[in-house]
Structure formats: structure tokens, C-alpha cells
Tab-separated table of C-alpha atoms in Angstrom:
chain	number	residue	atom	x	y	z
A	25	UNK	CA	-11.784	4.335	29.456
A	26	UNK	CA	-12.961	6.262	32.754
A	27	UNK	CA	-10.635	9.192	31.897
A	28	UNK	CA	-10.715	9.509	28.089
A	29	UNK	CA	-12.196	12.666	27.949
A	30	UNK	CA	-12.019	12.960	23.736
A	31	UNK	CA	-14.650	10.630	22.539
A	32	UNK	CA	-12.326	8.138	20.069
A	33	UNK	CA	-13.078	8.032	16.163
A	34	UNK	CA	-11.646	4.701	15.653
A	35	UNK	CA	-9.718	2.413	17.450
A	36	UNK	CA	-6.969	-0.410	16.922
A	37	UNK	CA	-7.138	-2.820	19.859
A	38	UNK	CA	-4.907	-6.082	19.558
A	39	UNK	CA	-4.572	-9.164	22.543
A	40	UNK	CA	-2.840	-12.094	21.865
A	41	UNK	CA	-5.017	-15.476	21.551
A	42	UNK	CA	-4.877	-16.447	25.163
A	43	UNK	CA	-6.457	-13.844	25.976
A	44	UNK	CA	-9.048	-13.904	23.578
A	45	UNK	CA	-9.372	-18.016	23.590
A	46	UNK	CA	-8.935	-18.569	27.267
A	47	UNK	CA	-5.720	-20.860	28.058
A	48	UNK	CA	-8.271	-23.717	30.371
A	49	UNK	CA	-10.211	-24.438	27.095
A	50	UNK	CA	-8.735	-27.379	24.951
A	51	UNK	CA	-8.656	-27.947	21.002
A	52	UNK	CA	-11.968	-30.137	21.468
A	53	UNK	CA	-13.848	-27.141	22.476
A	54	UNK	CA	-13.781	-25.127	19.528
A	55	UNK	CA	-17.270	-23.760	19.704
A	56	UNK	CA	-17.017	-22.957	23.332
A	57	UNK	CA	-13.568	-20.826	22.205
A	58	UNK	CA	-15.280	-18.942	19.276
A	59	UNK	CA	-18.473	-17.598	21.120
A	60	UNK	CA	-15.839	-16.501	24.107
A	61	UNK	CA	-13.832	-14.791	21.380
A	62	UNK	CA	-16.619	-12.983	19.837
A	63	UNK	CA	-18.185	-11.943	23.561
A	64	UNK	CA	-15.456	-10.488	24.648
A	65	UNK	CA	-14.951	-8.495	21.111
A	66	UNK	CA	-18.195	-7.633	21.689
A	67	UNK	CA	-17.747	-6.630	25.036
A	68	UNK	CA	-14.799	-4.124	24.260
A	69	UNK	CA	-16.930	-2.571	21.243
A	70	UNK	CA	-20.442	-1.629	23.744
A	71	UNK	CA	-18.043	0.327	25.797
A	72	UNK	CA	-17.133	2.836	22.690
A	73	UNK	CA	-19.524	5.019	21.209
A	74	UNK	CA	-21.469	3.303	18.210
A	75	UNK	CA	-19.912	5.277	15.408
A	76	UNK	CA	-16.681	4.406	16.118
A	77	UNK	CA	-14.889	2.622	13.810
A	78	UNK	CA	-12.985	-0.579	15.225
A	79	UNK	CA	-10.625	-3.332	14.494
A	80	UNK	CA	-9.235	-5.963	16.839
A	81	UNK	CA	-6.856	-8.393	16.162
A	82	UNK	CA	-5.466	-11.412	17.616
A	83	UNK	CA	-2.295	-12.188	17.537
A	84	UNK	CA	0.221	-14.856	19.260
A	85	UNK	CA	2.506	-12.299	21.574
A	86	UNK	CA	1.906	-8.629	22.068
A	87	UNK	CA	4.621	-5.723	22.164
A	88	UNK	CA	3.628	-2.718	24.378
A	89	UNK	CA	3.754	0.430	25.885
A	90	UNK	CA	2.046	0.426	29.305
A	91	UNK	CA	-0.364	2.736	29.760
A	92	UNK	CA	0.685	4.182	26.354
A	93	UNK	CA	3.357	6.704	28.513
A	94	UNK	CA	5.633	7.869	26.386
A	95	UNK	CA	7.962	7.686	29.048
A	96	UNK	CA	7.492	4.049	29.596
A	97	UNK	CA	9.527	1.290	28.557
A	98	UNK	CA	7.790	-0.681	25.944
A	99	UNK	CA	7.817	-4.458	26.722
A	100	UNK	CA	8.065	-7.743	24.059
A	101	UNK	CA	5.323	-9.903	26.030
A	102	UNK	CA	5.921	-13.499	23.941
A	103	UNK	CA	3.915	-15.344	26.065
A	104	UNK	CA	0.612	-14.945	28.577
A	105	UNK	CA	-2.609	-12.569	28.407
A	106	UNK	CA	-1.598	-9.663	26.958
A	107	UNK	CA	-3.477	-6.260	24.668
A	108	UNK	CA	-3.970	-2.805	24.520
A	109	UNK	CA	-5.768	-0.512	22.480
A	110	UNK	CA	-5.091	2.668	20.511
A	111	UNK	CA	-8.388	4.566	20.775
A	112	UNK	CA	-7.710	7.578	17.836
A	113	UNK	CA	-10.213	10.948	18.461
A	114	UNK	CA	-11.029	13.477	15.250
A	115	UNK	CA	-7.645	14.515	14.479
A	116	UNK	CA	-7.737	17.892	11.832
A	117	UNK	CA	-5.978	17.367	8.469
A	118	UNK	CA	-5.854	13.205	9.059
A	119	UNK	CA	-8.139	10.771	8.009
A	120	UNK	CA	-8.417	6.964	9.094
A	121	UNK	CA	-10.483	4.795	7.906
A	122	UNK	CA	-10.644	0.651	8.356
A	123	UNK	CA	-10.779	-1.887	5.485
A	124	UNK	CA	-11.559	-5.190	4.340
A	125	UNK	CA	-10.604	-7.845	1.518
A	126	UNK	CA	-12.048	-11.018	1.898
A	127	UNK	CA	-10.911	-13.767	-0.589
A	128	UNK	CA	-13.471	-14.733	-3.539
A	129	UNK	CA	-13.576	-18.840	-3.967
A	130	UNK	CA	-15.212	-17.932	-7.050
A	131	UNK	CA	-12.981	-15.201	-8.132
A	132	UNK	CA	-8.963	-15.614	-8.727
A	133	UNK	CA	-8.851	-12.380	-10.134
A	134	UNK	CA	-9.173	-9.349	-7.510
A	135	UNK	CA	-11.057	-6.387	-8.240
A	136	UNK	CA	-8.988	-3.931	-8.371
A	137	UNK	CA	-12.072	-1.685	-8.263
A	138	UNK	CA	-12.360	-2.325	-4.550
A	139	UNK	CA	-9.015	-0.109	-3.804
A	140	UNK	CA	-10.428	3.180	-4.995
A	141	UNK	CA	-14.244	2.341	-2.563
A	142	UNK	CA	-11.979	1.773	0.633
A	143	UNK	CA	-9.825	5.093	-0.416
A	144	UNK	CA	-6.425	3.119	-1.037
A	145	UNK	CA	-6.658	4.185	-4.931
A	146	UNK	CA	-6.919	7.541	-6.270
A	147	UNK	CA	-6.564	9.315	-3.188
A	148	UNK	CA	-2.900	11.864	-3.363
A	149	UNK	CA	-3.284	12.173	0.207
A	150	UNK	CA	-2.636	8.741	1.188
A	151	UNK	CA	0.156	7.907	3.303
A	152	UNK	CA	0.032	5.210	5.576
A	153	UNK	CA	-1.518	1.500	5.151
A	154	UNK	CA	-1.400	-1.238	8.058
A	155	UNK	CA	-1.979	-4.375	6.808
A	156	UNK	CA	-2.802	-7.527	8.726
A	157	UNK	CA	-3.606	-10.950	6.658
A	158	UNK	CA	-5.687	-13.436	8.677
A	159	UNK	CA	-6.072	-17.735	8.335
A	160	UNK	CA	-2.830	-17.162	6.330
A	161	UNK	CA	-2.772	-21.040	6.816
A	162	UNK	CA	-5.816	-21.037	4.068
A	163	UNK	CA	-4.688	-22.901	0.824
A	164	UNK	CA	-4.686	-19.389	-1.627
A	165	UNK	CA	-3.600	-16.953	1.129
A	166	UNK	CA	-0.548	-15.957	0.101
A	167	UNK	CA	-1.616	-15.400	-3.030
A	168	UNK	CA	-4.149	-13.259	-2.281
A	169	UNK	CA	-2.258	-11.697	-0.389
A	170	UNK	CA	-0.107	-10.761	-2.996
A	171	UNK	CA	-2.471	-9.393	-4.997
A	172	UNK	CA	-4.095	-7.075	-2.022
A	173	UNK	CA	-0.258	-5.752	-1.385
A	174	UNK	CA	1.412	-5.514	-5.167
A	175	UNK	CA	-1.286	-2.684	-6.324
A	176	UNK	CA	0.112	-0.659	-3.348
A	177	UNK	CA	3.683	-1.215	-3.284
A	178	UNK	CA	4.069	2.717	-4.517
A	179	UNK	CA	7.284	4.201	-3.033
A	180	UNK	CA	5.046	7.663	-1.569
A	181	UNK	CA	3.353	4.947	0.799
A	182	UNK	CA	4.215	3.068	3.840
A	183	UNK	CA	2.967	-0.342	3.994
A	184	UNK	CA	3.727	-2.621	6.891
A	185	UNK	CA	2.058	-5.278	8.978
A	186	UNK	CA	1.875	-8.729	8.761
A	187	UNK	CA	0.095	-12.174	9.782
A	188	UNK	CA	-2.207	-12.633	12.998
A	189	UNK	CA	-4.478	-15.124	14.052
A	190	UNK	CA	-7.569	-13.698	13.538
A	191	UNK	CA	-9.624	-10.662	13.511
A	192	UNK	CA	-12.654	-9.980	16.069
A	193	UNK	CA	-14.101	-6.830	15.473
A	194	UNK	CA	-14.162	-4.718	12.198
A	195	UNK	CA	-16.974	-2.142	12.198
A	196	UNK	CA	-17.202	0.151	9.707
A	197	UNK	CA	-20.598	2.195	7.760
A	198	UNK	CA	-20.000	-0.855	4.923
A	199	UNK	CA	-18.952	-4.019	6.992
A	200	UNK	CA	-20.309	-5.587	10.203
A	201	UNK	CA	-19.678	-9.010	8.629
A	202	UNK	CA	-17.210	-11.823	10.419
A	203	UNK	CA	-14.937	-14.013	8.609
A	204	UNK	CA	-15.717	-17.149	9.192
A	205	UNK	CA	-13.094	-19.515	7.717
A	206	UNK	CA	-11.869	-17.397	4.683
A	207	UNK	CA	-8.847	-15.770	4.701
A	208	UNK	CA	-8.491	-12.019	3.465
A	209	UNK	CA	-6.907	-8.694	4.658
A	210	UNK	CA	-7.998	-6.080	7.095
A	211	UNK	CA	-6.328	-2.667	7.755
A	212	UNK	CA	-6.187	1.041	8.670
A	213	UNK	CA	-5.825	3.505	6.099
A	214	UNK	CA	-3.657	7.026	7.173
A	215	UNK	CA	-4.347	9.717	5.189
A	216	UNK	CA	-3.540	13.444	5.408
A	217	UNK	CA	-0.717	15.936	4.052
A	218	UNK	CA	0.249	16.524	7.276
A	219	UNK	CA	1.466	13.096	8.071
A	220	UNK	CA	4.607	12.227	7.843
A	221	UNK	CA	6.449	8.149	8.438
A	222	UNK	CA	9.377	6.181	7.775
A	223	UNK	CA	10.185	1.936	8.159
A	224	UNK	CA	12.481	-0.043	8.454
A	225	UNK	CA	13.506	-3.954	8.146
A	226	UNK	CA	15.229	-5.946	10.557
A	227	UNK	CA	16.219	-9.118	8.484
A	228	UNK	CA	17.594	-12.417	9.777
A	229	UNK	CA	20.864	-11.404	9.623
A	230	UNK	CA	20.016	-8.672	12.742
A	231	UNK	CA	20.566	-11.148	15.426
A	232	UNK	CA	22.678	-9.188	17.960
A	233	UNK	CA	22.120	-5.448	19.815
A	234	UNK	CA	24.713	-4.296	17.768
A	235	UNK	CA	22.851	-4.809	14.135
A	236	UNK	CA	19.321	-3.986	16.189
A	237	UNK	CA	20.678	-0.580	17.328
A	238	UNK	CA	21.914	0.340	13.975
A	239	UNK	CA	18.680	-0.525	11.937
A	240	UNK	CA	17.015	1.853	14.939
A	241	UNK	CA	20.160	4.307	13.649
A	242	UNK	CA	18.844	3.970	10.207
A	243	UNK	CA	14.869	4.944	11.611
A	244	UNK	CA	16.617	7.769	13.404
A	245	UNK	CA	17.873	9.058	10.222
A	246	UNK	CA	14.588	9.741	8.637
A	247	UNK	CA	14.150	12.521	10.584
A	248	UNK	CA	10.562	11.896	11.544
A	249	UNK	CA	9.338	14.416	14.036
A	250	UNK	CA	8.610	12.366	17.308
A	251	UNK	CA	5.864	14.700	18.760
A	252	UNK	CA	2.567	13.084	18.008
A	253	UNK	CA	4.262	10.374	16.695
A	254	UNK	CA	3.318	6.474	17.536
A	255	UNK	CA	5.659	3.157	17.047
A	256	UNK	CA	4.630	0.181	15.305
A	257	UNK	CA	6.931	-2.905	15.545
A	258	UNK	CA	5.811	-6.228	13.960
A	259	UNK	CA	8.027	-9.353	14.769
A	260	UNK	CA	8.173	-13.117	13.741
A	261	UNK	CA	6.730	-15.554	16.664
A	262	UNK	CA	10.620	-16.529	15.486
A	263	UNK	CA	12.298	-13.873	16.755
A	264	UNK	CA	12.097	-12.229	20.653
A	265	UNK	CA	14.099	-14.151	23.092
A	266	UNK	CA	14.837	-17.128	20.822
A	267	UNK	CA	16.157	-15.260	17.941
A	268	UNK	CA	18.406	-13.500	20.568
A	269	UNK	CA	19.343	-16.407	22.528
A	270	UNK	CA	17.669	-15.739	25.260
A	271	UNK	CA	17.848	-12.200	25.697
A	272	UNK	CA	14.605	-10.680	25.911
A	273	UNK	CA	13.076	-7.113	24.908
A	274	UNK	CA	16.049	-6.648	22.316
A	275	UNK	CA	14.421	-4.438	19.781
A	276	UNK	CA	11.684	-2.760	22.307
A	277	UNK	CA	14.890	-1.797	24.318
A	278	UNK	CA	16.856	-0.596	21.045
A	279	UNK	CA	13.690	1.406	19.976
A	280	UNK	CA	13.359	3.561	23.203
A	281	UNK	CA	17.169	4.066	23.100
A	282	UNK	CA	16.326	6.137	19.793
A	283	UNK	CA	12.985	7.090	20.385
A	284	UNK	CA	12.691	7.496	24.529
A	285	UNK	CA	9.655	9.416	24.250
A	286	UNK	CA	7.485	7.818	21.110
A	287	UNK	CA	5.144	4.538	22.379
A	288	UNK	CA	5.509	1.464	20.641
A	289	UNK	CA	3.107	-0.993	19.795
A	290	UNK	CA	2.768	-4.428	17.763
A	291	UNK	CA	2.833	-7.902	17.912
A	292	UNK	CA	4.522	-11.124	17.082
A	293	UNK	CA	2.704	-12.660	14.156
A	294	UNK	CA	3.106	-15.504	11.211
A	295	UNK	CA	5.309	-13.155	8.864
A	296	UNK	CA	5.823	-10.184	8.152
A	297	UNK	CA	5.135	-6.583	5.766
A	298	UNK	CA	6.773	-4.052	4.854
A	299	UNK	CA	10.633	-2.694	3.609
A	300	UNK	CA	12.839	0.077	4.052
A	301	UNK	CA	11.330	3.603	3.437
A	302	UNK	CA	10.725	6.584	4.136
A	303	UNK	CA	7.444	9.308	3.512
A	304	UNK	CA	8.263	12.844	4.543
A	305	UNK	CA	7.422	16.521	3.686
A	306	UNK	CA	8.034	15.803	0.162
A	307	UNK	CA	7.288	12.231	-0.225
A	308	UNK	CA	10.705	11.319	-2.023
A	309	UNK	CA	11.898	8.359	-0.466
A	310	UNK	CA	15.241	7.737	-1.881
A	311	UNK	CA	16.320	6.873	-5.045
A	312	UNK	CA	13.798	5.742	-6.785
A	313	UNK	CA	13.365	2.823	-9.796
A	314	UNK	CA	11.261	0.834	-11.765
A	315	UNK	CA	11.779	-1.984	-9.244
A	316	UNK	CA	9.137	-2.801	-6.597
A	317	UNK	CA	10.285	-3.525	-2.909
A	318	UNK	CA	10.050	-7.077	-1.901
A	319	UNK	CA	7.633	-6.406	1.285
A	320	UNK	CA	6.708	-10.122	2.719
A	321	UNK	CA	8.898	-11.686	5.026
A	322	UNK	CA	9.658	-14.128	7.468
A	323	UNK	CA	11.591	-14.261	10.371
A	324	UNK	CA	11.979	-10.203	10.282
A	325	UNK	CA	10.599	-7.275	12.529
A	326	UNK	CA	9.210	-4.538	10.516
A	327	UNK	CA	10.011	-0.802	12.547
A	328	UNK	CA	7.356	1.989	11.663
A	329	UNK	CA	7.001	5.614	12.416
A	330	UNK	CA	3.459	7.264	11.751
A	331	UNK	CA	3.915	11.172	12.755
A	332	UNK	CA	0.107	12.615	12.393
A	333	UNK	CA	1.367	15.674	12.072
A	334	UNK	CA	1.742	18.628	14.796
A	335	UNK	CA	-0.371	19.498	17.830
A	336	UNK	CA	-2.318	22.246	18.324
């Protein structure tokens, strides 16, 4: 943070739980573990200015680019301390804004009414939406989940993302609050004409370099621009090494094959989000139907492109 020299707007940071939980502390401390977590979030948010919007993650294996260098080889880190943080400045023509959905006990019914106040209804210039569902393990999570990500399975937006562990920071002018032990969504909303992003699906059936390279093939194809352009990759804790008997890095390595100079980041989480398709200058994705993409998963890696557009 020494030599940022554009003050950051808002900020993605993600680590993976040993990080956050601290490997020498056992099951029997769980108070000890959740005031460690929630210093250290706390730690990472006093060093950004205060009206910076932020929202941390934790998540069981981190996929990188070090020192976010494009010209760095992005890494699949499955296992010890691991994070990184995207710190976004005022970019002209984009907007990004964090959000929050926190499961009702009371309520099985979602209000709908809550898309258009976090700007994820009603808004044409909406292009992008990260999702991340947290305590998915929560008897009604995936059901909530389903009715967070149904309302915005429209073909002119990407959607992808999937489970972590937890969230530790979320700051924002309308929520300071923590979790606790519901379960709910968080995200980051991408919105601007200028932006342009495509995704695709590795299913279970991409098991070899072969099948990885050619769903990277299929990315390539959507012509995204790859100035000014970041990488998202979001994996099963079931994939990596063991998916790929015991090859590591697999799809990190067959993303920079494609895309040498765009930085990838992600994680390995509890499932998945997110489909084949494609946002560009016109917003037609393919051909288009009455029938919705299927966009939760297990055992995939979900490959996304956000291009914010060109550089002054």
C-alpha cells in the first residue's frame, strides 16, 4: 500500500481461512478464532481511506497473480496462508458498488424490492455481478440462494461466483453490520457502458489440459479486449491437483496461455456460479431463448473476463 499513489474507491480482498483463523488454534477455540478473524479484517480496513467501500472474503484456497503483474504467472495455492487484494480507484464511465442479502427467518419470500436499492434492478447499465454465498451449510441456503440469483439470470449480465467460508468486512454508506450465523449473499456490482465481459464453464467432464485449453479457446473467442481487463476464476475445493491427478496449476497455466498479459484472481470455494456467456459492445450474447441458464454448480471452475473499458 506504500506505493499506491491513486487513493482506491473500493476494494475486493480475499485470504483463505488459515490465514484468517490461524492454523495453531483448534475447533475448541472458536471464540479465540472469531475475534482474530475480525482483528485482522479490521486491521486491513484502518489502512484504506474511510470511504472506501470493502469486501473480504474467506475462502478455503486462493488463485493468484503475484503482485497483480500482468506478466506474472498466476498460481492455484490449494493449501497454506494465502490473499491478495484488488484495491479499484474512481474509474470514469464505471460504477461499483458492494451488496448484501441476508436471509429473513421470518420471511420465505424475498423482497424483490431490495434489487432495485442495491442497483441490480432497473439499472440498463448493469453489466457485471460477483456473487459469493456464505454458511452455505445453513439449512435454507440454497434456497435462498436461488432466489437472490434467478431474478438476475438475464442473458445482458454476467453472473459468476460461488461459495466461501465467510465474509469479514463489507462496508458500505447502508451496511456496517456482520453476519453472525445467517447465511445470505454478498457481491460487487459492475456497471458502466463501457464495460465489456465474457464466462465460461469448465464442467466435470474438463479433466485433462486438452478440454482446459479449449474452454480457454472458447473465452478467447469472445473477443474481449485484454487491456484493462482482470481474470476471475472460481474452482471447486474438488478440483486443482486432485481433479487433475496430481497435476497442479492446470487451468491458471491454460489461462495465461490465452491471456499472458490479463491477472487472474479467485478462489477455491463450496460450489460454484455462473454459465457460458458473453456481454460485449452490443450486449447480444448468442442465441437467445425463453430458457434460463442453469448457473449453480459443483465440481466446476467458472472463467470470467471483466474489461472496464479503455484507458486514458
Amino acid at each position: 500500500l506504500q506505493k499506491v499513489h491513486v487513493l482506491p474507491q473500493t476494494v475486493l480482498y480475499i485470504a483463505d481461512a488459515e490465514t484468517f483463523s490461524g492454523h495453531e488454534e483448534c475447533h475448541e477455540q472458536k471464540k479465540a478464532r472469531k475475534r482474530n478473524s475480525k482483528e485482522t479484517a479490521l486491521a486491513l480496513e484502518r489502512l484504506l481511506p474511510k470511504r472506501c467501500q470493502v469486501l473480504g472474503l474467506v475462502t478455503p484456497g486462493i488463485v493468484v497473480t503475484p503482485m497483480g503483474s500482468s506478466s506474472n504467472q498466476p498460481q492455484e495455492i490449494e493449501e497454506g496462508e494465502a490473499g491478495f487484494a484488488l484495491l479499484f480507484p474512481k474509474i470514469d464511465g464505471v460504477k461499483i458498488h458492494t451488496f448484501h442479502f441476508s436471509k429473513d427467518v421470518k420471511n420465505r419470500v424475498f423482497d424483490e424490492s431490495k434489487f432495485a436499492e442495491a442497483g441490480l434492478k432497473n439499472n440498463p447499465d448493469l453489466r457485471v455481478v460477483l456473487l459469493f454465498g456464505y454458511n452455505s451449510w445453513k439449512t435454507g441456503a440454497t434456497r435462498f440462494l436461488h432466489q437472490i440469483v434467478n431474478p438476475l439470470n438475464e442473458k445482458s449480465i454476467i453472473l459468476a461466483g460461488g461459495q466461501v467460508e465467510s465474509f469479514t468486512s463489507l462496508t458500505s454508506e447502508n451496511n456496517h453490520a456482520q453476519p453472525g450465523d445467517a447465511c445470505g449473499v454478498v457481491g460487487l456490482a459492475f456497471s458502466g457502458p463501457q464495460i465489456q465481459s465474457a464466462t465460461v464453464l469448465l464442467d466435470q467432464d474438463v479433466a485433462d489440459e486438452r478440454t482446459a485449453e479449449a474452454a480457454m479457446q472458447r473465452l478467447k473467442a469472445a473477443n474481449i479486449p485484454e487491456h484493462n481487463t482482470i481474470g476471475f476464476m472460481f474452482a471447486c475445493v474438488g478440483r486443482g491437483y486432485r481433479h487433475y491427478k496430481t497435476k497442479r496449476n492446470m487451468e491458471a497455466d491454460a489461462f495465461r496461455k490465452f491471456f499472458p498479459n490479463v491477472p487472474l484472481f479467485g478462489f477455491f470455494g463450496h460450489g460454484e456460479i455462473g454459465c457460458d456467456r458473453i456481454v460485449t459492445g452490443n450486449f447480444v450474447l448468442r442465441e437467445c431463448n425463453d430458457i434460463k441458464d442453469d448457473l449453480l454448480h459443483g465440481y466446476t471452475t467458472v472463467m470470467t473476463l471483466i474489461h472496464l473499458g479503455s484507458t486514458k
